[in-house]
Amino acid sequence: MTSRGGQRNARVTPDSKAASTAQAVGVTIAKENHPPAQLRNSGTNLQYVSTPKHGVADAKALAGGHTGKIKVRDGIVVLRNFLDVETQRWLAEICFSMGDEASGAQTGTTGFYQLKKSDKGNGMFKLNMGTRGRMIDSTSSFPPRFAELCVQCLRAAQEVDDTMPDMEPNTNLINFYKPDANFKWHKDSENPQLVKVGKGKPVVSFSIGLSCDFGYKDHYESEEHETVRLDSGDVFIFGGRSRMIVHSVLRVIPHTMPGYMRKHMREGRLNITFREVDGYLDPTQFPRYRVTYDIEDTGNG
Ligand SMILES: O=C(O)CCC(=O)C(=O)O
Ligand SMILES: [Fe+2]
C-alpha cells in the first residue's frame, strides 16, 4: 500500500486551509472565544476514587516537584507534560489533516468522519463514533516521528517501571472527542493470551487538547475505579500485568484547552494510541482493520 504518511505530510496545512477542509466535510472549527484555559494541574492530579493498595503511595509521589514520570503501579505509567508544545501542535496538525478524510466504503478512506445517513449528496458528515471520531491506520502510514515519539515515551516509562514490556508500534489508533464526550468501559483486547503471562505489549497513549478524566479498574464488575486526569501533553502507558485494565474516558472536560493549542486544533480532545498488534497485519486490510474491543456497553464504543 502506498504510504499515506508521505502524501499526508505534504498536505499538512495552516489553520485557514484546515478550516476550509473542515467546512467541506460539514464540521465546525471551534471559535476562539473560550474562557481562559485552565492551567495545568500542579501537584496531585491523580485522583483516587478508591484507595487501592498502591494508591496512597502513588498519590503522595505526585506531590509537587515530581519529575513527571509517574509509576502508578506495575504496568501503568503517566508521563506528565511530556510532549512539548511544538510536538503537540505538529501531532495535531498531522492528525487533523489525515482525520478530515471521511471513513467508509463511500470514500474508500479512513478518518474521523462518515457520511450522514440523511446525506443527499450534499457531503454532510458526522464523527464516525457519535461524539468521537476514530481513525486507525498502520504506524508506517504516519510520519516516522510518530513511532519515534512512541518509543521515546516507552523508554521513559521503562525508566520508572522495570516491569513495562517492550513494544514496536505497528498500529496507530486516533480518537478525536468532542467536549463532554466519553468512551465507555472497555478492554483493549488484541491479545489476551499474552497478557495472561504478563507479556502484554503496552499501549502508549498521547493526550492533546482538552483534558479528560480517564478511569480504570481491573474488572468490569468492580464498583470502584481509579481516575487519572490527563491534560494536553500527558502520556498514559499501560502494559504488562496492567495491559487488560478495564478503562474508560469518563469525560472530556470542556474549557480546558491550553492557550498554546487554541489556534492549532479543533475544540476537543485528541488521543493518539500506539499498539503492537501481534501476528501479521495485512496492510491491504487498512482502512478496514479494526482493533477489537471487549465493550461492556456498546453505546459509545
Ligand atoms: O482516549 C483515550 O485516552 C483512550 C482511548 C481508548 O481507550 C481506546 O481507543 O481504546
Ligand atoms: Fe481503550
Coordinates of C-alpha atoms and ligand atoms in Angstrom, one line a residue, residues 183 186-188 203 214 238 247 273 275 293, ligand 2:
F183 CA -15.8 6.5 25.9
H186 CA -13.8 -1.5 27.7
K187 CA -10.6 -3.5 27.4
D188 CA -8.2 -3.3 24.5
V203 CA -0.5 0.7 24.7
F214 CA -9.5 8.6 32.5
F238 CA -0.4 0.6 30.2
H247 CA -10.8 1.6 31.1
T273 CA -2.6 5.5 20.7
R275 CA -0.1 -0.6 19.7
Y293 CA -12.7 -4.4 21.9
Ligands
FE2 FE -9.0 1.5 25.1

